[in-house]
């Protein structure tokens, strides 16, 4: 029998959709993603981008506090053990928030499979979804909440040193011994870049933030915090032209000015890319309409409808504008309500 609602993805959009669909007795099935080397390399592991971040200061309702007792009582033991030690100074951390959302979805009967949907057939209903190892299942409605993943610069030298000093996740890799007490480079000028740079000051001797313009894109509060941090030096108007290394490890970066022909080198043990994201839509094989950057297009304002009736999209995979945890969660709720109404109207 076809599933009523299958949710693909396990960030705030996926779990919020699951909570709403479960409470509407739709018995949702969530594919939270597979734990594979490829997903690890691409930054597409279960629980999404928030699980790879530190504090989430702008998700309303979760200030910092004595969280230990709450987490221990709210989460099942296995789930609690997955959390890294320590809490946020100003607010809840991304991993804490994600595990709480997952638990809340489970509490209302959401079923979870730790696998990817590798391909889909949306040509007829019920839709057919194919898992990584080729198993298939049918679904009457699908909510796509697969999010987006971090971009890299695309340099050959960068690819050569990936996981040997080049990373797109300071929280995942920043504490590694190779980076401790060493100078590090972060590329980008958005919130992610200043957040990563600030986080890396916990380990690095100095952090160079390389930005291609003379003004940060980051929000004022985060930009000011980075500029006040004595360990962070912002290198304005420069791009990374080459990652330098000794064959084993990163030893520096060669920078090219974006305003004249000058170049300079910076010694560093690691380069962290924080230059934006790409939506995870490849598995759709072009069957759902997207914009030029690959983000799924909503076909009706204030509805999560996609170009395929019965397929809904929520979160960053359909949002290249707001891209916030809280907006993702909101659209996840909308997608579940849209799926519920679609099922009621078609059955
Ligand atoms: P973003 O806002 O798109 O910023 C990307 C940055 O990378 C920009 O500064 C951009 O430069 C630079 N860039 C892009 N391609 C580049 C290239 N090829 N070479 C060099 N630099 C390049 O992305 P984000 O920082 O990941 O943030 C995404 C969203 O998440 C935003 O809405 C942000 O507010 C949110 N976010 C929030 C928090 C928080 O509040 N705690 C933390 C992280 C992210 P230009 O400025 O010149 O375009």
mmCIF file of C-alpha atoms and ligand atoms in Angstrom:
data_model
loop_
_atom_site.group_PDB
_atom_site.id
_atom_site.type_symbol
_atom_site.label_atom_id
_atom_site.label_comp_id
_atom_site.label_asym_id
_atom_site.label_seq_id
_atom_site.Cartn_x
_atom_site.Cartn_y
_atom_site.Cartn_z
ATOM 1 C CA UNK A 1 0.000 0.000 0.000
ATOM 2 C CA UNK A 2 1.199 3.476 -0.795
ATOM 3 C CA UNK A 3 2.403 5.685 2.041
ATOM 4 C CA UNK A 4 0.168 8.706 2.626
ATOM 5 C CA UNK A 5 3.020 11.159 3.233
ATOM 6 C CA UNK A 6 6.717 10.600 2.660
ATOM 7 C CA UNK A 7 9.042 13.341 3.839
ATOM 8 C CA UNK A 8 12.529 13.438 2.357
ATOM 9 C CA UNK A 9 14.999 15.325 4.521
ATOM 10 C CA UNK A 10 15.624 15.822 8.221
ATOM 11 C CA UNK A 11 16.283 19.484 8.923
ATOM 12 C CA UNK A 12 13.798 21.825 10.630
ATOM 13 C CA UNK A 13 11.470 21.668 7.586
ATOM 14 C CA UNK A 14 11.365 17.868 7.524
ATOM 15 C CA UNK A 15 10.745 17.457 11.264
ATOM 16 C CA UNK A 16 8.145 20.228 11.436
ATOM 17 C CA UNK A 17 6.306 18.646 8.497
ATOM 18 C CA UNK A 18 6.520 15.280 10.267
ATOM 19 C CA UNK A 19 5.123 16.647 13.551
ATOM 20 C CA UNK A 20 2.138 18.200 11.758
ATOM 21 C CA UNK A 21 1.506 15.185 9.514
ATOM 22 C CA UNK A 22 1.791 12.774 12.451
ATOM 23 C CA UNK A 23 -0.656 14.810 14.542
ATOM 24 C CA UNK A 24 -3.051 14.726 11.573
ATOM 25 C CA UNK A 25 -2.955 10.898 11.705
ATOM 26 C CA UNK A 26 -1.176 10.656 8.364
ATOM 27 C CA UNK A 27 1.507 8.347 9.766
ATOM 28 C CA UNK A 28 4.383 10.076 7.952
ATOM 29 C CA UNK A 29 7.515 8.271 6.900
ATOM 30 C CA UNK A 30 10.713 10.326 6.997
ATOM 31 C CA UNK A 31 13.802 9.459 4.981
ATOM 32 C CA UNK A 32 16.352 11.269 7.093
ATOM 33 C CA UNK A 33 19.331 10.573 4.816
ATOM 34 C CA UNK A 34 21.993 7.890 4.698
ATOM 35 C CA UNK A 35 25.164 7.870 6.762
ATOM 36 C CA UNK A 36 27.680 7.427 3.946
ATOM 37 C CA UNK A 37 31.140 8.784 3.157
ATOM 38 C CA UNK A 38 29.699 10.652 0.202
ATOM 39 C CA UNK A 39 27.081 12.387 2.353
ATOM 40 C CA UNK A 40 29.745 13.155 4.919
ATOM 41 C CA UNK A 41 31.968 14.730 2.223
ATOM 42 C CA UNK A 42 29.045 16.681 0.744
ATOM 43 C CA UNK A 43 27.676 17.846 4.088
ATOM 44 C CA UNK A 44 24.373 16.021 3.496
ATOM 45 C CA UNK A 45 24.250 13.759 6.544
ATOM 46 C CA UNK A 46 21.008 13.285 8.574
ATOM 47 C CA UNK A 47 19.769 16.304 10.577
ATOM 48 C CA UNK A 48 21.086 18.717 7.993
ATOM 49 C CA UNK A 49 23.108 21.869 8.296
ATOM 50 C CA UNK A 50 22.008 22.806 11.808
ATOM 51 C CA UNK A 51 23.519 19.602 13.131
ATOM 52 C CA UNK A 52 26.875 20.921 11.928
ATOM 53 C CA UNK A 53 26.624 24.286 13.535
ATOM 54 C CA UNK A 54 27.141 25.758 17.004
ATOM 55 C CA UNK A 55 24.606 28.047 18.614
ATOM 56 C CA UNK A 56 21.298 28.917 16.988
ATOM 57 C CA UNK A 57 20.727 32.347 18.491
ATOM 58 C CA UNK A 58 17.745 33.267 16.352
ATOM 59 C CA UNK A 59 15.382 30.292 16.707
ATOM 60 C CA UNK A 60 12.707 31.735 18.985
ATOM 61 C CA UNK A 61 11.938 29.897 22.200
ATOM 62 C CA UNK A 62 15.318 28.369 22.998
ATOM 63 C CA UNK A 63 17.479 30.697 25.085
ATOM 64 C CA UNK A 64 20.521 29.314 26.868
ATOM 65 C CA UNK A 65 19.816 27.739 30.232
ATOM 66 C CA UNK A 66 20.266 24.646 32.336
ATOM 67 C CA UNK A 67 19.562 22.316 29.477
ATOM 68 C CA UNK A 68 21.037 19.070 30.818
ATOM 69 C CA UNK A 69 17.998 17.973 32.755
ATOM 70 C CA UNK A 70 15.624 18.920 29.973
ATOM 71 C CA UNK A 71 17.630 17.114 27.301
ATOM 72 C CA UNK A 72 17.964 14.004 29.441
ATOM 73 C CA UNK A 73 14.248 13.897 30.167
ATOM 74 C CA UNK A 74 13.110 14.843 26.644
ATOM 75 C CA UNK A 75 15.374 12.619 24.583
ATOM 76 C CA UNK A 76 15.574 8.850 24.464
ATOM 77 C CA UNK A 77 18.908 7.632 25.777
ATOM 78 C CA UNK A 78 20.316 6.752 22.352
ATOM 79 C CA UNK A 79 19.398 10.176 21.029
ATOM 80 C CA UNK A 80 20.907 11.947 24.074
ATOM 81 C CA UNK A 81 24.207 10.132 23.591
ATOM 82 C CA UNK A 82 24.520 11.528 20.054
ATOM 83 C CA UNK A 83 24.853 15.086 21.318
ATOM 84 C CA UNK A 84 28.286 16.652 21.576
ATOM 85 C CA UNK A 85 29.123 17.840 25.119
ATOM 86 C CA UNK A 86 28.686 21.467 26.150
ATOM 87 C CA UNK A 87 25.907 23.960 25.595
ATOM 88 C CA UNK A 88 25.544 27.343 23.970
ATOM 89 C CA UNK A 89 26.374 30.544 25.863
ATOM 90 C CA UNK A 90 23.520 32.548 24.347
ATOM 91 C CA UNK A 91 21.089 29.945 23.012
ATOM 92 C CA UNK A 92 20.505 26.300 22.228
ATOM 93 C CA UNK A 93 22.965 24.571 19.867
ATOM 94 C CA UNK A 94 22.061 23.280 16.421
ATOM 95 C CA UNK A 95 22.548 19.578 17.298
ATOM 96 C CA UNK A 96 20.435 19.969 20.470
ATOM 97 C CA UNK A 97 17.640 21.611 18.510
ATOM 98 C CA UNK A 98 17.710 18.979 15.771
ATOM 99 C CA UNK A 99 17.657 16.017 18.150
ATOM 100 C CA UNK A 100 14.764 17.595 20.044
ATOM 101 C CA UNK A 101 12.819 18.088 16.809
ATOM 102 C CA UNK A 102 13.492 14.490 15.735
ATOM 103 C CA UNK A 103 12.378 13.198 19.119
ATOM 104 C CA UNK A 104 9.213 15.310 19.024
ATOM 105 C CA UNK A 105 8.323 13.885 15.586
ATOM 106 C CA UNK A 106 8.889 10.345 16.899
ATOM 107 C CA UNK A 107 6.742 11.016 19.965
ATOM 108 C CA UNK A 108 3.749 11.496 17.665
ATOM 109 C CA UNK A 109 4.365 8.305 15.689
ATOM 110 C CA UNK A 110 6.618 9.435 12.844
ATOM 111 C CA UNK A 111 8.498 6.520 11.317
ATOM 112 C CA UNK A 112 12.111 7.202 10.338
ATOM 113 C CA UNK A 113 14.387 5.458 7.860
ATOM 114 C CA UNK A 114 18.068 6.381 7.838
ATOM 115 C CA UNK A 115 18.516 6.261 4.080
ATOM 116 C CA UNK A 116 18.501 8.514 1.037
ATOM 117 C CA UNK A 117 15.884 8.576 -1.662
ATOM 118 C CA UNK A 118 18.185 8.222 -4.679
ATOM 119 C CA UNK A 119 15.615 8.795 -7.421
ATOM 120 C CA UNK A 120 11.918 9.443 -7.928
ATOM 121 C CA UNK A 121 9.241 8.805 -10.531
ATOM 122 C CA UNK A 122 6.671 11.593 -10.323
ATOM 123 C CA UNK A 123 5.071 10.800 -13.706
ATOM 124 C CA UNK A 124 2.045 9.135 -12.104
ATOM 125 C CA UNK A 125 0.380 8.791 -8.683
ATOM 126 C CA UNK A 126 1.099 7.095 -6.439
ATOM 127 C CA UNK A 127 4.651 8.282 -6.871
ATOM 128 C CA UNK A 128 7.519 5.799 -6.841
ATOM 129 C CA UNK A 129 10.576 6.507 -4.695
ATOM 130 C CA UNK A 130 13.788 4.500 -4.972
ATOM 131 C CA UNK A 131 16.214 4.075 -2.088
ATOM 132 C CA UNK A 132 20.022 3.968 -2.343
ATOM 133 C CA UNK A 133 20.191 0.171 -2.702
ATOM 134 C CA UNK A 134 17.347 0.081 -5.244
ATOM 135 C CA UNK A 135 14.361 -0.805 -3.002
ATOM 136 C CA UNK A 136 11.244 1.098 -4.012
ATOM 137 C CA UNK A 137 8.134 2.369 -2.240
ATOM 138 C CA UNK A 138 5.015 4.247 -3.249
ATOM 139 C CA UNK A 139 3.708 7.517 -1.864
ATOM 140 C CA UNK A 140 0.495 9.438 -2.369
ATOM 141 C CA UNK A 141 2.177 12.706 -1.410
ATOM 142 C CA UNK A 142 5.813 13.681 -1.024
ATOM 143 C CA UNK A 143 7.314 16.567 0.917
ATOM 144 C CA UNK A 144 10.786 17.475 -0.299
ATOM 145 C CA UNK A 145 12.827 18.989 2.525
ATOM 146 C CA UNK A 146 16.352 18.045 1.492
ATOM 147 C CA UNK A 147 17.898 21.432 2.165
ATOM 148 C CA UNK A 148 21.085 22.739 0.661
ATOM 149 C CA UNK A 149 24.769 21.962 1.053
ATOM 150 C CA UNK A 150 27.928 24.037 1.359
ATOM 151 C CA UNK A 151 29.774 25.183 -1.758
ATOM 152 C CA UNK A 152 33.492 24.961 -2.399
ATOM 153 C CA UNK A 153 35.558 27.333 -4.561
ATOM 154 C CA UNK A 154 36.137 24.718 -7.255
ATOM 155 C CA UNK A 155 39.949 25.032 -7.393
ATOM 156 C CA UNK A 156 42.001 21.970 -8.295
ATOM 157 C CA UNK A 157 44.343 22.620 -5.370
ATOM 158 C CA UNK A 158 41.312 22.835 -3.075
ATOM 159 C CA UNK A 159 40.075 19.391 -4.171
ATOM 160 C CA UNK A 160 43.584 17.987 -3.628
ATOM 161 C CA UNK A 161 43.592 19.071 0.022
ATOM 162 C CA UNK A 162 39.961 18.315 0.922
ATOM 163 C CA UNK A 163 39.985 16.696 4.381
ATOM 164 C CA UNK A 164 43.712 17.473 4.590
ATOM 165 C CA UNK A 165 43.181 21.038 5.692
ATOM 166 C CA UNK A 166 40.342 22.105 3.392
ATOM 167 C CA UNK A 167 36.876 21.933 4.931
ATOM 168 C CA UNK A 168 33.446 23.550 4.659
ATOM 169 C CA UNK A 169 32.498 22.877 8.264
ATOM 170 C CA UNK A 170 34.391 24.516 11.103
ATOM 171 C CA UNK A 171 32.232 22.843 13.730
ATOM 172 C CA UNK A 172 32.905 19.387 12.287
ATOM 173 C CA UNK A 173 36.645 19.820 11.791
ATOM 174 C CA UNK A 174 37.841 22.898 13.702
ATOM 175 C CA UNK A 175 38.910 21.021 16.816
ATOM 176 C CA UNK A 176 41.169 18.606 14.920
ATOM 177 C CA UNK A 177 44.766 18.559 16.210
ATOM 178 C CA UNK A 178 46.141 19.741 12.832
ATOM 179 C CA UNK A 179 44.402 23.090 13.318
ATOM 180 C CA UNK A 180 45.164 23.698 16.999
ATOM 181 C CA UNK A 181 47.291 26.733 17.736
ATOM 182 C CA UNK A 182 47.803 27.373 14.007
ATOM 183 C CA UNK A 183 46.690 30.210 11.748
ATOM 184 C CA UNK A 184 43.556 29.376 9.727
ATOM 185 C CA UNK A 185 41.728 30.921 6.798
ATOM 186 C CA UNK A 186 37.973 31.289 6.336
ATOM 187 C CA UNK A 187 36.636 32.305 2.909
ATOM 188 C CA UNK A 188 33.403 34.298 2.568
ATOM 189 C CA UNK A 189 31.686 37.362 3.974
ATOM 190 C CA UNK A 190 28.259 36.098 5.061
ATOM 191 C CA UNK A 191 26.910 34.984 8.445
ATOM 192 C CA UNK A 192 28.381 31.518 7.958
ATOM 193 C CA UNK A 193 31.857 32.932 7.352
ATOM 194 C CA UNK A 194 31.875 35.167 10.437
ATOM 195 C CA UNK A 195 30.311 32.427 12.547
ATOM 196 C CA UNK A 196 32.939 29.916 11.418
ATOM 197 C CA UNK A 197 35.746 32.429 11.902
ATOM 198 C CA UNK A 198 34.533 33.256 15.411
ATOM 199 C CA UNK A 199 34.212 29.573 16.286
ATOM 200 C CA UNK A 200 37.678 28.779 14.957
ATOM 201 C CA UNK A 201 39.252 31.365 17.260
ATOM 202 C CA UNK A 202 38.685 28.751 19.997
ATOM 203 C CA UNK A 203 41.429 26.646 18.436
ATOM 204 C CA UNK A 204 43.468 28.778 16.033
ATOM 205 C CA UNK A 205 46.325 31.156 16.805
ATOM 206 C CA UNK A 206 44.800 33.593 14.288
ATOM 207 C CA UNK A 207 41.934 33.503 11.789
ATOM 208 C CA UNK A 208 42.113 35.328 8.460
ATOM 209 C CA UNK A 209 38.696 36.023 6.986
ATOM 210 C CA UNK A 210 39.146 36.408 3.230
ATOM 211 C CA UNK A 211 36.387 38.391 1.573
ATOM 212 C CA UNK A 212 36.177 39.397 -2.069
ATOM 213 C CA UNK A 213 34.581 42.793 -1.382
ATOM 214 C CA UNK A 214 35.106 45.653 1.077
ATOM 215 C CA UNK A 215 31.878 45.091 3.002
ATOM 216 C CA UNK A 216 30.611 42.005 4.806
ATOM 217 C CA UNK A 217 27.283 40.466 3.808
ATOM 218 C CA UNK A 218 26.834 39.133 7.352
ATOM 219 C CA UNK A 219 24.199 40.574 9.687
ATOM 220 C CA UNK A 220 25.407 43.554 11.673
ATOM 221 C CA UNK A 221 25.459 41.860 15.061
ATOM 222 C CA UNK A 222 27.600 38.979 13.811
ATOM 223 C CA UNK A 223 29.836 41.195 11.677
ATOM 224 C CA UNK A 224 30.521 43.462 14.665
ATOM 225 C CA UNK A 225 31.330 40.500 16.880
ATOM 226 C CA UNK A 226 33.855 39.245 14.320
ATOM 227 C CA UNK A 227 35.408 42.687 13.876
ATOM 228 C CA UNK A 228 35.796 43.064 17.655
ATOM 229 C CA UNK A 229 37.506 39.686 17.963
ATOM 230 C CA UNK A 230 41.234 40.331 18.248
ATOM 231 C CA UNK A 231 42.092 36.947 16.795
ATOM 232 C CA UNK A 232 40.241 37.637 13.539
ATOM 233 C CA UNK A 233 41.873 39.622 10.755
ATOM 234 C CA UNK A 234 39.671 40.479 7.792
ATOM 235 C CA UNK A 235 41.482 40.506 4.453
ATOM 236 C CA UNK A 236 39.250 42.673 2.250
ATOM 237 C CA UNK A 237 39.045 42.569 -1.541
ATOM 238 C CA UNK A 238 40.830 39.252 -1.996
ATOM 239 C CA UNK A 239 40.032 35.824 -3.402
ATOM 240 C CA UNK A 240 41.845 32.542 -2.880
ATOM 241 C CA UNK A 241 43.679 31.755 -6.121
ATOM 242 C CA UNK A 242 45.390 28.578 -4.906
ATOM 243 C CA UNK A 243 45.568 26.361 -1.857
ATOM 244 C CA UNK A 244 49.209 25.713 -1.021
ATOM 245 C CA UNK A 245 50.441 22.521 0.593
ATOM 246 C CA UNK A 246 53.345 20.174 1.158
ATOM 247 C CA UNK A 247 51.662 17.227 -0.568
ATOM 248 C CA UNK A 248 50.081 16.052 2.700
ATOM 249 C CA UNK A 249 48.610 19.089 4.382
ATOM 250 C CA UNK A 250 47.612 22.640 3.665
ATOM 251 C CA UNK A 251 50.411 25.090 4.443
ATOM 252 C CA UNK A 252 48.890 28.303 3.124
ATOM 253 C CA UNK A 253 46.817 30.065 0.507
ATOM 254 C CA UNK A 254 47.774 32.325 -2.374
ATOM 255 C CA UNK A 255 45.469 35.325 -2.533
ATOM 256 C CA UNK A 256 44.696 37.485 -5.537
ATOM 257 C CA UNK A 257 43.412 41.010 -5.111
ATOM 258 C CA UNK A 258 39.995 41.733 -6.628
ATOM 259 C CA UNK A 259 40.844 45.404 -7.138
ATOM 260 C CA UNK A 260 44.340 45.267 -8.690
ATOM 261 C CA UNK A 261 46.878 42.725 -9.978
ATOM 262 C CA UNK A 262 48.625 42.151 -6.651
ATOM 263 C CA UNK A 263 48.959 38.803 -4.934
ATOM 264 C CA UNK A 264 49.994 37.730 -1.461
ATOM 265 C CA UNK A 265 50.381 34.476 0.420
ATOM 266 C CA UNK A 266 49.080 33.672 3.887
ATOM 267 C CA UNK A 267 50.503 30.795 5.937
ATOM 268 C CA UNK A 268 47.777 28.617 7.399
ATOM 269 C CA UNK A 269 47.070 25.030 8.375
ATOM 270 C CA UNK A 270 43.519 25.027 7.052
ATOM 271 C CA UNK A 271 41.068 26.740 4.759
ATOM 272 C CA UNK A 272 37.360 26.745 5.618
ATOM 273 C CA UNK A 273 34.920 27.627 2.814
ATOM 274 C CA UNK A 274 31.780 29.490 3.821
ATOM 275 C CA UNK A 275 30.662 30.792 0.436
ATOM 276 C CA UNK A 276 27.049 29.777 0.192
ATOM 277 C CA UNK A 277 25.071 26.703 -0.705
ATOM 278 C CA UNK A 278 23.638 24.463 -3.426
ATOM 279 C CA UNK A 279 20.166 22.928 -3.024
ATOM 280 C CA UNK A 280 19.972 19.135 -2.844
ATOM 281 C CA UNK A 281 17.726 18.450 -5.825
ATOM 282 C CA UNK A 282 19.824 16.198 -8.087
ATOM 283 C CA UNK A 283 17.838 13.082 -7.053
ATOM 284 C CA UNK A 284 14.699 14.631 -8.571
ATOM 285 C CA UNK A 285 16.123 14.176 -12.076
ATOM 286 C CA UNK A 286 14.600 17.445 -13.261
ATOM 287 C CA UNK A 287 11.010 16.286 -12.628
ATOM 288 C CA UNK A 288 10.178 19.240 -10.387
ATOM 289 C CA UNK A 289 10.521 22.808 -11.640
ATOM 290 C CA UNK A 290 13.461 24.709 -10.177
ATOM 291 C CA UNK A 291 14.967 28.153 -10.656
ATOM 292 C CA UNK A 292 18.311 28.708 -12.378
ATOM 293 C CA UNK A 293 20.257 27.965 -9.186
ATOM 294 C CA UNK A 294 18.408 24.645 -8.749
ATOM 295 C CA UNK A 295 16.082 25.732 -5.902
ATOM 296 C CA UNK A 296 12.567 24.257 -6.199
ATOM 297 C CA UNK A 297 10.002 26.805 -7.340
ATOM 298 C CA UNK A 298 6.719 27.198 -5.493
ATOM 299 C CA UNK A 299 4.034 27.486 -8.141
ATOM 300 C CA UNK A 300 1.524 29.436 -5.996
ATOM 301 C CA UNK A 301 2.334 32.257 -3.543
ATOM 302 C CA UNK A 302 2.092 31.200 0.122
ATOM 303 C CA UNK A 303 1.609 27.546 -0.821
ATOM 304 C CA UNK A 304 4.287 24.869 -0.843
ATOM 305 C CA UNK A 305 2.958 23.456 -4.127
ATOM 306 C CA UNK A 306 5.537 22.414 -6.704
ATOM 307 C CA UNK A 307 5.072 21.862 -10.426
ATOM 308 C CA UNK A 308 3.942 18.282 -9.614
ATOM 309 C CA UNK A 309 0.519 17.978 -7.946
ATOM 310 C CA UNK A 310 0.905 16.087 -4.687
ATOM 311 C CA UNK A 311 4.597 16.994 -4.303
ATOM 312 C CA UNK A 312 5.369 19.796 -1.866
ATOM 313 C CA UNK A 313 8.637 21.521 -1.022
ATOM 314 C CA UNK A 314 9.740 23.070 2.261
ATOM 315 C CA UNK A 315 12.833 24.618 3.756
ATOM 316 C CA UNK A 316 16.083 25.679 2.113
ATOM 317 C CA UNK A 317 15.569 23.417 -0.919
ATOM 318 C CA UNK A 318 12.876 25.867 -2.018
ATOM 319 C CA UNK A 319 14.286 29.039 -0.461
ATOM 320 C CA UNK A 320 17.317 30.896 -1.723
ATOM 321 C CA UNK A 321 16.188 34.086 -0.015
ATOM 322 C CA UNK A 322 15.453 33.694 3.714
ATOM 323 C CA UNK A 323 17.291 30.422 4.462
ATOM 324 C CA UNK A 324 16.652 30.502 8.202
ATOM 325 C CA UNK A 325 15.950 27.579 10.536
ATOM 326 C CA UNK A 326 12.728 29.215 11.670
ATOM 327 C CA UNK A 327 11.448 29.916 8.151
ATOM 328 C CA UNK A 328 12.290 26.322 7.190
ATOM 329 C CA UNK A 329 10.286 25.031 10.123
ATOM 330 C CA UNK A 330 7.389 27.298 9.145
ATOM 331 C CA UNK A 331 7.335 26.058 5.566
ATOM 332 C CA UNK A 332 7.588 22.466 6.818
ATOM 333 C CA UNK A 333 4.362 23.050 8.738
ATOM 334 C CA UNK A 334 2.788 24.592 5.618
ATOM 335 C CA UNK A 335 3.812 21.603 3.470
ATOM 336 C CA UNK A 336 2.224 19.129 5.897
ATOM 337 C CA UNK A 337 -1.023 21.131 5.923
ATOM 338 C CA UNK A 338 -0.933 21.364 2.111
ATOM 339 C CA UNK A 339 -0.391 17.588 1.856
ATOM 340 C CA UNK A 340 -3.213 16.930 4.325
ATOM 341 C CA UNK A 341 -5.631 19.110 2.324
ATOM 342 C CA UNK A 342 -4.506 17.545 -0.945
ATOM 343 C CA UNK A 343 -5.182 14.048 0.436
ATOM 344 C CA UNK A 344 -8.579 15.111 1.744
ATOM 345 C CA UNK A 345 -9.505 16.588 -1.637
ATOM 346 C CA UNK A 346 -8.322 13.637 -3.724
ATOM 347 C CA UNK A 347 -9.584 10.707 -1.625
HETATM 348 P P1 LIG B 1 25.632 33.910 1.966
HETATM 349 O O1 LIG B 1 24.890 34.856 2.842
HETATM 350 O O2 LIG B 1 25.136 33.642 0.584
HETATM 351 O O3 LIG B 1 27.119 34.449 1.876
HETATM 352 C C1 LIG B 1 28.056 33.841 1.035
HETATM 353 C C2 LIG B 1 29.340 34.657 1.093
HETATM 354 O O4 LIG B 1 30.329 33.982 0.310
HETATM 355 C C3 LIG B 1 29.167 36.061 0.522
HETATM 356 O O5 LIG B 1 29.850 36.978 1.314
HETATM 357 C C4 LIG B 1 29.786 35.940 -0.880
HETATM 358 O O6 LIG B 1 30.410 37.111 -1.286
HETATM 359 C C5 LIG B 1 30.843 34.870 -0.663
HETATM 360 N N1 LIG B 1 31.105 34.091 -1.883
HETATM 361 C C6 LIG B 1 30.222 33.410 -2.644
HETATM 362 N N2 LIG B 1 30.848 32.774 -3.656
HETATM 363 C C7 LIG B 1 32.162 33.076 -3.520
HETATM 364 C C8 LIG B 1 33.322 32.721 -4.242
HETATM 365 N N3 LIG B 1 33.272 31.913 -5.317
HETATM 366 N N4 LIG B 1 34.507 33.201 -3.831
HETATM 367 C C9 LIG B 1 34.586 34.002 -2.737
HETATM 368 N N5 LIG B 1 33.527 34.371 -1.986
HETATM 369 C C10 LIG B 1 32.324 33.898 -2.380
HETATM 370 O O7 LIG B 1 25.776 32.469 2.635
HETATM 371 P P2 LIG B 1 25.889 32.051 4.186
HETATM 372 O O8 LIG B 1 26.852 32.915 4.909
HETATM 373 O O9 LIG B 1 26.139 30.592 4.134
HETATM 374 O O10 LIG B 1 24.449 32.322 4.767
HETATM 375 C C11 LIG B 1 23.297 31.677 4.194
HETATM 376 C C12 LIG B 1 22.064 32.058 4.992
HETATM 377 O O11 LIG B 1 22.114 31.446 6.265
HETATM 378 C C13 LIG B 1 21.934 33.557 5.217
HETATM 379 O O12 LIG B 1 20.576 33.909 5.120
HETATM 380 C C14 LIG B 1 22.430 33.751 6.629
HETATM 381 O O13 LIG B 1 21.840 34.851 7.278
HETATM 382 C C15 LIG B 1 22.014 32.433 7.272
HETATM 383 N N6 LIG B 1 22.905 32.106 8.393
HETATM 384 C C16 LIG B 1 22.576 32.598 9.620
HETATM 385 C C17 LIG B 1 23.379 32.326 10.713
HETATM 386 C C18 LIG B 1 23.006 32.857 12.047
HETATM 387 O O14 LIG B 1 22.256 33.830 12.102
HETATM 388 N N7 LIG B 1 23.479 32.297 13.146
HETATM 389 C C19 LIG B 1 24.551 31.591 10.565
HETATM 390 C C20 LIG B 1 24.886 31.123 9.294
HETATM 391 C C21 LIG B 1 24.047 31.395 8.220
HETATM 392 P P3 LIG B 1 29.537 38.419 -1.665
HETATM 393 O O15 LIG B 1 29.110 39.001 -0.355
HETATM 394 O O16 LIG B 1 30.508 39.265 -2.417
HETATM 395 O O17 LIG B 1 28.405 37.933 -2.512
#
